[in-house]
Amino acid sequence: MDMPDRATKRLDDAARAAWLYYIAGKTQDEVAGILGVSRQSAQRMVSLAMSSGLVKVRIDHPIGQCMSLAAALSERFGLSLCEVVPSLPGSDASLPVAHATADVIERWLLRPEAGVMGLGTGRTLRAAIEALPRIDCPQHRIVSLTGNIAPDGSTAFYNVLFSISDKVTAPTYPLPMPVIAASAAERDMLLTQKTIAAARDLAARADLAVVGVGQMDAAAPLLLDGFITRAELDELRAAGAVGEILGWAFDASGKVIPGLMNDRVSAADLWAGGAEGRQILGVAGGAGKLPAIRGALEGGLLNGLVTDEETATALLA
Amino acid sequence: MDMPDRATKRLDDAARAAWLYYIAGKTQDEVAGILGVSRQSAQRMVSLAMSSGLVKVRIDHPIGQCMSLAAALSERFGLSLCEVVPSLPGSDASLPVAHATADVIERWLLRPEAGVMGLGTGRTLRAAIEALPRIDCPQHRIVSLTGNIAPDGSTAFYNVLFSISDKVTAPTYPLPMPVIAASAAERDMLLTQKTIAAARDLAARADLAVVGVGQMDAAAPLLLDGFITRAELDELRAAGAVGEILGWAFDASGKVIPGLMNDRVSAADLWAGGAEGRQILGVAGGAGKLPAIRGALEGGLLNGLVTDEETATALLA
DNA sequence: TAATTGCTTGGGCAAATGTTCACATTGAGC
DNA sequence: GCTCAATGTGAACATTTGCCCAAGCAATTA
C-alpha cells in the first residue's frame, strides 16, 4: 500500500478543485460541496493550483500571441506602451500597424484631459491618420514634430498634419520647413522664424509623440525622398547609423550620431529635457526596419512601440 | 485600406480584454482603463471572449485529464458519481482505484446524516477498505450486500466487512453465507434464517452500495474462488454473460441473465425497487474487466463508477 | 506529559465580478 | 426624412471571490 505524500495529495486536490472551478465552471461554493470541504478551503485549493502553475490559460486568438509579444517587448525594452498586431503572412505589415496606431491615437484623442500630441512623418504614420475616424477633440493640440515639407516643395507623404486636421477638431501646428535642411545655417535661420519657433516650443512639450522609424539602407526614406544624397547616406552608415527618428540618425546602440546630417535636422530634440512623462511612440514594422527599430529601443529613444508580430518576434530573438 | 468587419474587430477587442484579464491578471477595472471603456464593457468583452471559446483553460496535472474523462463518462452513462484516477503506466490499476474508492467511502462516512452503506466483495474493494483510515461514524450502518464466505469456509478476499469493522465505529451487518450458494434450494433455505434475512432487508435499503465488477473470462473471480465450475462459467458465457456484480451475471447490454447461476445468488436485488436515490457505485479497472464494466454501464446497473484513466478512455472509445 | 510552534480551518468583510434594466445610439427600411 | 428595431451602454443590484483574523489541531520539543 503506497503512501502518497501529503504535498502530492494536496496538489491533487487542488487540481481537482481547479478543474471543477475552471473547466466545469462550478462556483467555489459548489466545488466545496462536491469535495466536501468549506468554501474557504475550496478557494485555497483553487488558489494553490493557480499559484503552483497547474492552471494554464491561453487566448486562442491571434491577438493573444501579439499581446504576449507586446508584454515581452515592454519588459525587455522598458516600454510603457506597446502594441503588436497580427502580421498577415505575405502581406505588408504597415497596414495593420497603421490601423493599430490609429487606434492608439484615437484612444488618446478621446481622453478628456487636454494634451499636446506631436506627429512625425512617414508613410506608415500617414496611413494611420488615413484610418482615423473623425473625432471631436478640441481640448488637444496637435503639432508637427518635424518639418513637413519635401525638398521639392511637395507634401507628398509628409502632410500628416494636413491630413489629420481634416479628421479632428483639435488645432494643428505645422512646422513649414524641410525635415532635413539644406545646410546647418539654413536650419538655424529658419528656426528663428516666429511660427516655426512657436511650433518647436510646442513640440518640445508634447505629451505624446508618434514617430516613424526610418531605416538607413538603400530603402531609406530620407534617401528616397531626396533629403540626403547617396553619398551622405554612405557617410552616415560609415559612422554607424542604422536608423533615424524625425531625421536624427542613430547607431546600433541608439546613440545619436554627432555631426553630419544631424546638424541639419529640423526636429526638436525630444530627449533633451528628459523624457519623463512623455510617451514617445515608435511606429514601424517590417524586416527592413529591424536594425533601426532595435537600435532605437536599445538606446531608449522610444518608450512605446507599435509593430507587427513578425517584427516583434525578431526583436526578441 | 482594408476594412475589418465589425465582428472581427469585436472579437479582437474581446481577445485583448481577455488577455489582459486572464494572462496579465489585471482586474476588469484596470482592463477597462487600459482599453478606454467602462468596466461593464470590459466585462462584456471578457464574457464574449469566454463564450466565443477564445479562452482556453487547462489543468496541467494528471488529475485534470481524469476529471475530463469522469465528466464524459457521467454524461455518456448517466452516472451521478464518477471518479477516474491516473493510471500509472505498466502498473496494476487496482491500487489507485482502491485508494480513490477509499476516499469516496471516507467522504460518505464523514457525512453527519445517518445512512446505510452496502459493501460487495472482491479484491479491489478489500484493498479500498485496507486504505481506509480509522473513522468515528456510529451514525451509519454498514451491511454486506452479498454473502461473504468462500466455498472452502475461508474469508480470504471476502471479509471486507470484518476489515472495515476494525476501522470504523459504525455497526456492521455481515451476510454469513456464500456469494453463490451450492444450489437454489440451499440459498432459499439460508435466506429464511433470521440474521440473514435481517441483513438482506438492510441491504435492500442501502443508500450507498459499493460493488466490484467481475469479469467472465478465465480470470473470473467467481471461478478463481471456486464458486462456480469451469463448465458453469462456459454455460454462462454461452448465455451471453460478460460480467457479474454481487454474483448477478449480466450480458453485454447489462441485462441480468435468467436462470443458471443467478438462481443461486445470495445478494439482494439492488435494482428491484427502483434505484432512485440509491448510489450504486461500481469499482473496477483494468483491461480484462472492460467488457464487464461496459455491460454494467450500458444496462444501467451502476450509477457511479470508480476506475482508472486507461479504462475510462477505453470505455469512451 | 505538557507546552509550544506551525499549519489548517472557518467566519466575516471588502473588493471584484456577473446580471438585469432602462436608455441612448445606430442603421435599415418605408 | 422618419420610424422602428437591433444593438450597445452605463447604473444599480446580486452574487461570488479574495483576504484577514481568531480559534483549533497536530507535530515537535523540553
XYZ file of C-alpha atoms (C1' of nucleotides) in Angstrom:
694
model
C 0.000 0.000 0.000
C 1.817 3.080 -1.194
C 1.542 6.137 0.946
C 1.204 9.188 -1.286
C 2.937 12.067 0.394
C 0.831 14.887 1.638
C 2.144 17.509 -0.724
C 1.177 15.406 -3.732
C -2.210 14.759 -2.240
C -2.713 18.448 -1.708
C -1.821 19.213 -5.300
C -4.166 16.505 -6.490
C -6.981 18.032 -4.527
C -6.012 21.458 -5.760
C -6.030 20.252 -9.354
C -9.384 18.645 -8.769
C -10.803 21.828 -7.329
C -9.286 23.860 -10.129
C -10.790 21.513 -12.665
C -14.224 21.837 -11.195
C -13.849 25.574 -10.979
C -12.251 26.439 -14.294
C -13.288 23.619 -16.598
C -16.614 22.573 -15.220
C -17.457 26.173 -14.421
C -18.689 25.387 -10.957
C -18.779 28.114 -8.386
C -16.399 27.782 -5.476
C -19.346 27.001 -3.254
C -20.306 24.088 -5.462
C -16.715 22.900 -5.622
C -16.629 22.990 -1.853
C -19.821 20.971 -1.701
C -18.594 18.386 -4.162
C -15.272 17.985 -2.440
C -16.846 18.060 0.972
C -14.871 20.983 2.339
C -15.687 24.527 3.268
C -15.828 27.223 0.650
C -12.716 28.814 2.051
C -10.780 25.605 1.681
C -12.001 25.256 -1.858
C -10.870 28.795 -2.531
C -7.478 27.955 -1.067
C -7.199 24.884 -3.277
C -8.039 26.827 -6.397
C -5.600 29.496 -5.367
C -2.908 26.904 -4.722
C -3.491 25.288 -8.077
C -3.173 28.684 -9.676
C -0.007 29.694 -7.874
C 1.513 26.275 -8.418
C 1.139 26.854 -12.109
C -1.260 23.961 -12.542
C -3.749 26.165 -14.307
C -2.786 27.326 -17.777
C -4.893 29.881 -19.555
C -4.334 30.775 -23.143
C -6.177 33.019 -25.521
C -6.913 31.150 -28.716
C -6.765 34.155 -30.980
C -4.007 35.876 -32.939
C -4.276 38.867 -30.648
C -3.318 36.695 -27.726
C 0.093 35.876 -29.166
C 0.509 39.504 -30.022
C -0.119 40.688 -26.532
C 2.357 38.195 -25.193
C 4.937 39.652 -27.533
C 3.950 43.151 -26.526
C 4.407 42.281 -22.882
C 7.802 40.761 -23.617
C 8.913 43.800 -25.578
C 7.728 46.115 -22.832
C 9.693 44.124 -20.317
C 12.799 43.840 -22.448
C 12.995 47.470 -23.544
C 11.198 49.241 -20.735
C 8.265 50.364 -22.831
C 5.234 51.885 -21.201
C 3.086 51.270 -24.249
C 3.410 48.513 -26.760
C 1.054 47.195 -29.392
C 1.777 44.183 -31.544
C -0.588 43.426 -34.369
C -1.005 40.089 -36.102
C 1.062 40.001 -39.255
C -0.867 38.578 -42.126
C 1.697 36.299 -43.738
C 2.970 37.540 -47.052
C 1.356 40.910 -46.774
C 2.839 44.254 -45.944
C 2.999 44.828 -42.237
C 2.482 48.563 -42.416
C -1.254 48.434 -42.936
C -2.179 46.606 -39.742
C 0.464 48.614 -37.908
C -1.128 51.775 -39.233
C -4.526 50.617 -38.045
C -3.211 49.820 -34.604
C -1.525 53.202 -34.483
C -4.786 54.835 -35.446
C -6.427 53.033 -32.546
C -3.806 54.300 -30.141
C -4.128 57.836 -31.431
C -7.895 57.642 -31.309
C -7.880 56.457 -27.711
C -5.542 59.250 -26.800
C -7.604 61.891 -28.562
C -10.722 60.714 -26.782
C -9.171 61.421 -23.407
C -10.917 64.379 -21.819
C -7.745 65.909 -20.323
C -6.138 68.424 -22.632
C -2.801 67.438 -24.062
C -0.315 68.007 -26.855
C 0.253 65.329 -29.434
C 3.261 65.513 -31.679
C 3.368 63.755 -35.015
C 6.347 62.760 -37.071
C 6.246 61.913 -40.737
C 6.357 58.893 -42.911
C 4.196 56.576 -44.898
C 3.023 54.415 -42.042
C 2.021 57.413 -39.993
C 0.240 58.848 -42.974
C -1.714 55.632 -43.366
C -2.533 55.669 -39.689
C -4.032 59.120 -39.935
C -5.924 57.983 -43.003
C -7.503 55.238 -40.929
C -8.500 57.610 -38.193
C -12.208 58.341 -37.819
C -13.497 61.863 -37.327
C -13.059 62.859 -33.733
C -14.188 65.893 -31.867
C -11.359 66.761 -29.529
C -10.787 70.499 -29.310
C -9.159 70.063 -25.917
C -5.981 68.769 -27.543
C -3.349 70.391 -29.689
C -1.543 68.573 -32.452
C 1.862 69.673 -33.540
C 4.284 68.513 -36.168
C 7.459 67.304 -34.561
C 9.474 67.811 -37.657
C 9.450 69.726 -40.869
C 6.723 68.554 -43.171
C 7.904 69.798 -46.494
C 9.662 67.633 -49.036
C 12.721 69.016 -50.838
C 10.718 69.580 -53.982
C 8.174 71.628 -52.078
C 5.506 68.961 -52.224
C 3.963 67.484 -49.127
C 3.506 64.041 -50.668
C 3.996 61.668 -47.804
C 4.684 64.327 -45.287
C 1.460 66.202 -44.908
C 0.412 64.118 -41.941
C -0.689 67.222 -40.161
C -2.867 68.442 -43.006
C -4.485 65.033 -43.187
C -5.309 64.921 -39.525
C -6.653 68.427 -39.499
C -9.396 67.155 -41.805
C -10.318 64.478 -39.327
C -10.203 66.096 -35.940
C -11.284 69.359 -34.431
C -8.087 69.835 -32.451
C -5.962 72.749 -33.650
C -2.868 71.708 -35.551
C 0.517 73.369 -35.664
C 2.627 72.547 -38.704
C 6.357 73.096 -38.999
C 6.705 74.555 -42.501
C 10.255 73.577 -43.287
C 12.092 70.508 -44.629
C 12.743 67.510 -42.440
C 16.408 67.988 -43.228
C 17.525 71.472 -44.148
C 19.938 72.059 -46.997
C 22.542 73.204 -44.516
C 23.008 73.824 -40.815
C 22.942 77.541 -41.471
C 19.629 77.345 -43.316
C 18.142 75.360 -40.492
C 19.272 77.820 -37.862
C 17.892 80.689 -39.858
C 14.512 79.030 -40.291
C 14.318 78.278 -36.607
C 14.415 81.955 -35.784
C 11.125 82.460 -37.606
C 8.307 83.081 -35.175
C 5.777 80.463 -36.291
C 8.469 77.832 -36.579
C 9.936 78.659 -33.211
C 6.463 78.541 -31.632
C 5.731 75.159 -33.172
C 9.078 73.842 -31.997
C 8.373 75.063 -28.493
C 5.020 73.313 -28.538
C 6.638 70.168 -29.933
C 9.081 70.199 -27.063
C 6.133 69.988 -24.680
C 4.327 67.155 -26.439
C 2.797 64.601 -24.101
C 2.544 62.011 -26.821
C 4.940 61.851 -29.716
C 4.084 59.480 -32.519
C 7.069 58.908 -34.745
C 8.118 56.627 -37.531
C 11.424 54.821 -37.565
C 13.416 55.062 -40.776
C 15.998 52.579 -41.891
C 19.391 53.515 -43.265
C 19.770 51.092 -46.118
C 19.044 51.599 -49.809
C 15.351 51.957 -48.995
C 15.927 54.773 -46.520
C 13.006 57.202 -46.688
C 15.343 60.163 -46.386
C 17.152 58.977 -49.488
C 14.013 58.079 -51.412
C 12.519 61.450 -50.686
C 15.671 63.315 -51.624
C 16.593 64.847 -48.274
C 20.014 63.334 -48.418
C 22.208 62.047 -51.192
C 23.531 58.568 -51.564
C 26.953 59.823 -50.559
C 25.607 61.402 -47.405
C 23.807 58.157 -46.587
C 27.003 56.181 -47.038
C 28.813 58.657 -44.821
C 26.190 58.183 -42.123
C 26.347 54.417 -42.415
C 30.104 54.570 -42.168
C 29.593 56.496 -38.936
C 27.468 53.585 -37.696
C 23.985 54.884 -38.423
C 21.349 52.153 -38.520
C 18.223 54.256 -38.434
C 16.621 57.638 -37.924
C 13.769 59.098 -35.999
C 12.470 62.529 -37.023
C 15.669 62.807 -39.034
C 18.004 62.174 -36.107
C 20.346 59.408 -37.175
C 21.451 56.966 -34.504
C 23.725 53.948 -34.307
C 23.054 50.380 -33.250
C 23.206 51.278 -29.588
C 20.693 54.073 -30.061
C 23.222 56.892 -29.680
C 22.526 59.932 -31.826
C 25.446 60.398 -34.174
C 27.157 63.796 -33.828
C 27.604 65.993 -36.870
C 26.850 65.100 -40.479
C 23.141 65.147 -41.316
C 22.197 65.601 -37.704
C 23.375 69.216 -37.876
C 20.602 69.910 -40.358
C 17.685 68.220 -38.601
C 14.620 70.388 -38.188
C 13.050 68.417 -35.404
C 13.235 69.429 -31.770
C 15.259 67.183 -29.512
C 12.521 65.237 -27.763
C 15.020 63.693 -25.377
C 16.699 66.893 -24.319
C 14.787 67.721 -21.167
C 14.430 64.162 -20.010
C 11.585 62.201 -21.458
C 9.846 61.678 -18.110
C 6.102 61.658 -18.505
C 6.374 61.859 -22.242
C 5.241 58.998 -24.378
C 7.477 58.571 -27.381
C 5.751 56.034 -29.531
C 7.591 54.428 -32.397
C 5.528 53.108 -35.255
C 7.258 50.678 -37.551
C 7.218 47.179 -38.845
C 8.901 45.034 -41.430
C 12.163 43.172 -41.711
C 13.960 46.072 -43.355
C 13.460 48.318 -40.379
C 14.562 45.734 -37.873
C 18.081 47.093 -37.174
C 16.709 50.602 -36.925
C 13.959 49.622 -34.502
C 16.332 47.558 -32.429
C 18.785 50.409 -32.169
C 16.099 52.881 -31.161
C 14.847 50.522 -28.492
C 18.296 49.676 -27.188
C 19.141 53.338 -26.850
C 15.898 54.192 -25.134
C 14.894 56.594 -27.888
C 11.419 55.091 -27.675
C 9.290 54.193 -24.700
C 6.432 52.944 -26.806
C 6.157 50.814 -29.922
C 3.573 49.702 -32.400
C 4.771 46.918 -34.613
C 3.749 43.627 -36.136
C 4.042 40.136 -34.800
C 6.874 39.131 -37.068
C 9.000 42.137 -36.236
C 8.240 41.767 -32.544
C 9.409 38.187 -32.623
C 12.565 39.161 -34.443
C 13.263 41.960 -31.958
C 13.093 39.485 -29.101
C 15.219 36.845 -30.801
C -7.208 50.439 -46.656
C -8.873 47.175 -45.680
C -11.986 47.495 -43.610
C -12.006 44.792 -40.990
C -15.599 43.830 -40.371
C -17.112 44.731 -37.071
C -17.496 41.215 -35.782
C -13.784 40.576 -36.202
C -12.961 43.856 -34.567
C -15.167 42.962 -31.633
C -13.502 39.617 -31.208
C -10.099 41.251 -31.383
C -11.075 43.598 -28.622
C -12.555 40.742 -26.680
C -9.358 38.755 -27.058
C -7.378 41.744 -25.974
C -9.535 42.216 -22.912
C -9.388 38.526 -22.151
C -5.645 38.591 -22.466
C -5.309 41.454 -20.055
C -7.725 39.812 -17.663
C -6.614 36.196 -17.718
C -2.965 36.340 -18.727
C -1.843 39.681 -17.382
C -4.005 39.204 -14.316
C -5.453 42.683 -14.470
C -8.728 43.372 -12.792
C -11.635 44.194 -15.046
C -11.461 47.764 -13.849
C -7.875 48.017 -14.989
C -8.699 46.369 -18.289
C -11.427 48.906 -18.771
C -8.977 51.689 -18.031
C -6.368 50.353 -20.407
C -8.852 49.826 -23.195
C -10.593 53.089 -22.504
C -14.052 51.668 -21.952
C -16.353 51.283 -18.992
C -15.975 48.396 -16.609
C -19.193 46.858 -17.841
C -17.989 46.902 -21.399
C -14.756 45.279 -20.344
C -16.758 42.639 -18.525
C -18.825 42.073 -21.635
C -15.696 41.692 -23.728
C -14.213 39.161 -21.376
C -17.504 37.356 -21.280
C -17.712 37.384 -25.068
C -14.198 36.051 -25.387
C -15.101 33.307 -22.970
C -18.336 32.317 -24.646
C -16.730 32.535 -28.076
C -14.297 29.912 -26.938
C -11.317 32.236 -27.273
C -10.218 31.482 -23.759
C -8.895 28.005 -23.173
C -8.131 26.842 -19.676
C -6.414 23.603 -18.983
C -5.252 21.987 -15.801
C -1.667 20.893 -16.201
C -1.947 17.907 -13.929
C -2.854 14.252 -14.433
C -5.965 14.764 -12.390
C -7.194 17.226 -14.965
C -7.364 14.628 -17.707
C -9.007 12.278 -15.267
C -11.750 14.657 -14.402
C -12.446 15.297 -18.050
C -12.853 11.575 -18.511
C -15.039 11.359 -15.435
C -17.283 14.077 -16.758
C -17.515 12.329 -20.118
C -18.367 9.021 -18.508
C -21.000 10.637 -16.324
C -22.548 12.197 -19.369
C -22.371 9.100 -21.502
C -23.732 6.633 -18.951
C -25.814 8.865 -16.719
C -23.645 8.491 -13.667
C -24.218 10.640 -10.619
C -20.769 9.892 -9.252
C -17.648 9.122 -11.184
C -14.019 9.079 -10.206
C -11.182 8.452 -12.628
C -7.713 8.027 -11.216
C -4.460 8.444 -13.113
C -3.207 5.070 -14.279
C 0.477 4.679 -13.710
C 1.629 3.099 -16.939
C 2.636 -0.520 -16.613
C 1.345 -0.872 -13.103
C -1.804 -2.508 -11.795
C -4.739 -0.147 -11.873
C -6.464 -1.614 -8.836
C -4.302 0.116 -6.259
C -5.080 3.699 -7.268
C -8.668 2.711 -7.872
C -8.791 1.259 -4.385
C -7.402 4.462 -2.960
C -9.926 6.550 -4.788
C -12.684 4.255 -3.580
C -11.430 4.632 -0.049
C -11.661 8.379 -0.472
C -15.233 8.133 -1.661
C -16.178 5.852 1.201
C -14.410 8.076 3.679
C -16.244 11.150 2.457
C -19.515 9.315 2.721
C -18.821 8.022 6.204
C -17.937 11.518 7.377
C -21.382 12.759 6.479
C -23.318 13.567 9.635
C -26.682 12.243 8.361
C -27.234 8.609 9.246
C -27.227 6.190 6.322
C -26.770 2.601 5.270
C -23.748 1.617 3.228
C -23.694 -1.716 1.493
C -20.465 -3.408 0.522
C -19.872 -6.062 -2.067
C -16.814 -8.245 -2.230
C -13.665 -8.565 -4.209
C -10.015 -7.784 -4.115
C -10.255 -4.155 -5.132
C -12.878 -3.447 -2.530
C -10.813 -5.253 0.040
C -7.827 -3.062 -0.832
C -10.012 0.017 -0.606
C -11.076 -0.860 2.915
C -7.461 -1.539 3.760
C -6.612 2.006 2.687
C -9.373 3.481 4.788
C -8.313 5.455 7.853
C -9.997 4.986 11.203
C -13.249 6.890 11.237
C -15.710 7.502 14.004
C -19.123 7.272 12.404
C -21.618 5.488 14.649
C -24.463 7.211 12.842
C -24.087 4.887 9.863
C -24.729 1.201 9.383
C -22.658 -0.973 7.119
C -24.085 -4.112 5.616
C -22.739 -6.794 3.386
C -24.624 -6.820 0.133
C -23.720 -10.363 -0.609
C -22.528 -13.478 1.115
C -19.030 -13.115 2.400
C -17.938 -16.694 2.823
C -15.795 -18.542 0.333
C -16.744 -22.086 -0.653
C -13.961 -23.524 1.463
C -15.212 -21.681 4.518
C -12.391 -19.138 4.485
C -12.996 -15.446 4.176
C -9.839 -14.801 2.180
C -10.713 -11.959 -0.101
C -14.242 -11.660 1.040
C -14.058 -10.453 4.595
C -14.479 -6.845 3.558
C -16.935 -6.327 6.339
C -14.648 -7.695 9.023
C -11.881 -5.473 7.753
C -13.965 -2.355 7.854
C -15.320 -3.167 11.300
C -11.748 -2.763 12.551
C -11.542 0.697 11.032
C -14.832 2.361 11.759
C -17.204 2.591 14.665
C -20.320 2.065 12.587
C -22.099 -1.219 13.287
C -21.621 -3.830 10.569
C -24.028 -6.494 9.395
C -22.452 -9.445 7.648
C -24.265 -11.921 5.473
C -22.798 -15.224 6.612
C -23.378 -17.323 3.526
C -21.598 -17.959 0.234
C -21.735 -15.438 -2.583
C -23.160 -18.217 -4.706
C -24.981 -20.994 -2.891
C -24.427 -24.595 -3.852
C -27.977 -24.766 -5.129
C -31.094 -22.648 -5.399
C -32.662 -24.692 -2.650
C -29.761 -24.115 -0.308
C -29.925 -20.420 -0.965
C -33.646 -20.228 -0.282
C -33.179 -22.141 2.922
C -30.399 -19.865 4.130
C -32.458 -16.805 3.341
C -35.100 -17.899 5.817
C -32.602 -17.616 8.641
C -33.325 -14.615 10.790
C -29.921 -12.865 10.805
C -29.508 -13.391 7.096
C -32.992 -12.152 6.316
C -32.420 -9.074 8.516
C -29.146 -8.304 6.772
C -30.755 -8.709 3.367
C -33.541 -6.352 4.379
C -30.990 -3.809 5.473
C -29.027 -4.303 2.256
C -32.167 -3.618 0.279
C -32.349 -0.219 1.966
C -28.705 0.741 1.391
C -28.206 4.363 0.404
C -24.753 3.690 -0.986
C -23.788 0.367 -2.479
C -20.130 -0.146 -3.273
C -19.656 -3.116 -5.521
C -16.944 -4.708 -7.571
C -17.433 -5.751 -11.157
C -16.277 -9.250 -12.040
C -15.318 -10.378 -15.482
C -16.479 -13.621 -17.019
C -13.336 -14.865 -18.705
C -10.737 -17.311 -17.460
C -9.779 -14.839 -14.739
C -13.318 -14.591 -13.384
C -13.198 -14.146 -9.618
C -16.133 -16.492 -9.172
C -14.170 -19.196 -10.959
C -10.871 -18.487 -9.222
C -12.542 -18.611 -5.852
C -14.415 -21.790 -6.595
C -17.994 -20.547 -6.527
C -18.644 -21.909 -9.966
C -17.045 -24.534 -12.119
C -15.462 -24.049 -15.477
C -18.455 -25.744 -17.055
C -20.866 -23.378 -15.345
C -18.798 -20.432 -16.476
C -18.867 -21.639 -20.066
C -22.602 -22.096 -19.808
C -22.997 -18.539 -18.601
C -20.788 -17.222 -21.347
C -22.782 -19.167 -23.868
C -25.839 -17.393 -22.482
C -24.106 -14.098 -23.186
C -22.681 -13.278 -19.771
C -19.884 -10.708 -19.868
C -19.656 -9.825 -16.185
C -21.163 -10.053 -12.749
C -21.966 -7.753 -9.911
C -22.579 -9.267 -6.481
C -22.846 -12.580 -8.283
C -25.566 -11.479 -10.670
C -24.391 -12.320 -14.155
C -25.359 -9.978 -16.954
C -24.866 -9.753 -20.680
C -23.307 -7.106 -22.881
C -26.398 -4.929 -22.713
C -26.471 -5.137 -18.942
C -29.461 -7.432 -18.738
C -29.357 -9.912 -15.843
C -29.363 -13.403 -17.323
C -32.282 -15.532 -16.124
C -31.635 -18.931 -14.578
C -28.313 -20.714 -14.303
C -26.018 -19.282 -11.621
C -28.321 -16.388 -10.995
C -30.755 -18.731 -9.240
C -28.160 -19.290 -6.541
C -27.061 -15.700 -5.912
C -27.141 -14.664 -2.281
C -27.231 -10.946 -2.869
C -30.366 -8.899 -2.658
C -31.634 -7.404 -5.888
C -30.477 -3.825 -5.567
C -32.401 -2.798 -8.665
C -35.734 -4.362 -7.650
C -37.445 -1.406 -6.066
C -36.092 1.135 -8.472
C -32.687 2.518 -7.733
C -33.939 6.092 -7.245
C -31.918 7.854 -4.602
C -29.591 4.940 -4.244
C -25.999 5.268 -5.265
C -24.726 2.073 -6.809
C -21.035 2.583 -7.177
C -19.011 0.220 -9.296
C -15.356 -0.127 -8.506
C -13.217 -1.663 -11.197
C -10.342 -1.071 -13.511
C -8.155 -2.961 -15.931
C -8.430 -4.135 -19.494
C -9.759 -7.562 -18.511
C -12.827 -6.091 -16.889
C -13.617 -3.789 -19.753
C -16.494 -5.781 -21.320
C -17.986 -6.365 -17.891
C -17.827 -2.698 -16.928
C -19.193 -1.617 -20.269
C -22.122 -4.015 -19.971
C -22.932 -2.872 -16.448
C -22.885 0.756 -17.527
C -24.906 0.158 -20.676
C -27.576 -1.645 -18.709
C -27.742 0.984 -16.009
C -26.702 -1.471 -13.328
C -24.408 1.228 -11.978
C -24.970 4.910 -11.451
C -21.489 5.503 -10.127
C -18.034 4.354 -11.124
C -14.504 4.458 -9.851
C -11.986 3.428 -12.439
C -8.624 4.300 -13.911
C -7.725 6.605 -16.741
C -6.916 3.849 -19.190
C -10.149 2.012 -18.613
C -12.129 5.222 -18.743
C -10.598 6.076 -22.098
C -11.395 2.597 -23.412
C -14.966 2.825 -22.169
C -15.477 6.014 -24.103
C -13.853 4.732 -27.285
C 3.286 14.606 29.697
C 2.635 19.333 28.949
C 3.774 23.313 26.406
C 4.945 25.430 22.143
C 5.091 26.105 17.373
C 3.376 25.878 12.921
C -0.234 24.879 9.943
C -5.040 24.499 8.772
C -9.919 25.899 9.303
C -13.977 28.701 9.031
C -16.271 33.358 9.879
C -16.692 37.909 8.451
C -15.955 41.591 5.424
C -14.442 44.231 1.405
C -13.454 44.030 -3.343
C -14.410 42.153 -7.713
C -17.497 40.154 -10.834
C -21.876 38.998 -13.150
C -26.655 40.291 -14.277
C -30.566 42.981 -15.113
C -32.832 47.012 -16.634
C -33.743 51.326 -18.665
C -31.924 54.363 -22.014
C -29.100 56.003 -25.993
C -27.298 55.289 -30.487
C -27.052 53.468 -34.970
C -28.588 51.651 -39.110
C -32.216 49.661 -42.123
C -36.416 50.089 -44.284
C -40.540 52.619 -45.545
C -36.932 62.259 -43.688
C -38.893 59.457 -40.307
C -39.784 55.439 -37.608
C -38.595 51.206 -35.669
C -35.751 47.521 -34.476
C -31.471 45.984 -33.026
C -27.604 46.611 -30.634
C -24.616 48.793 -27.301
C -24.021 51.472 -22.818
C -23.929 52.653 -18.111
C -26.223 52.388 -13.338
C -27.839 49.640 -9.716
C -28.001 45.469 -7.599
C -26.930 40.444 -6.500
C -23.561 37.128 -6.320
C -19.059 35.433 -5.989
C -14.405 35.721 -4.706
C -10.216 37.096 -2.046
C -8.269 38.139 2.229
C -7.535 38.760 7.222
C -8.081 37.087 11.772
C -9.036 34.256 15.662
C -9.519 29.537 17.011
C -8.494 24.566 16.600
C -5.486 20.790 15.729
C -1.306 18.139 15.123
C 3.525 17.546 15.399
C 7.623 18.559 17.978
C 10.310 19.505 21.950
C 11.543 20.062 26.686
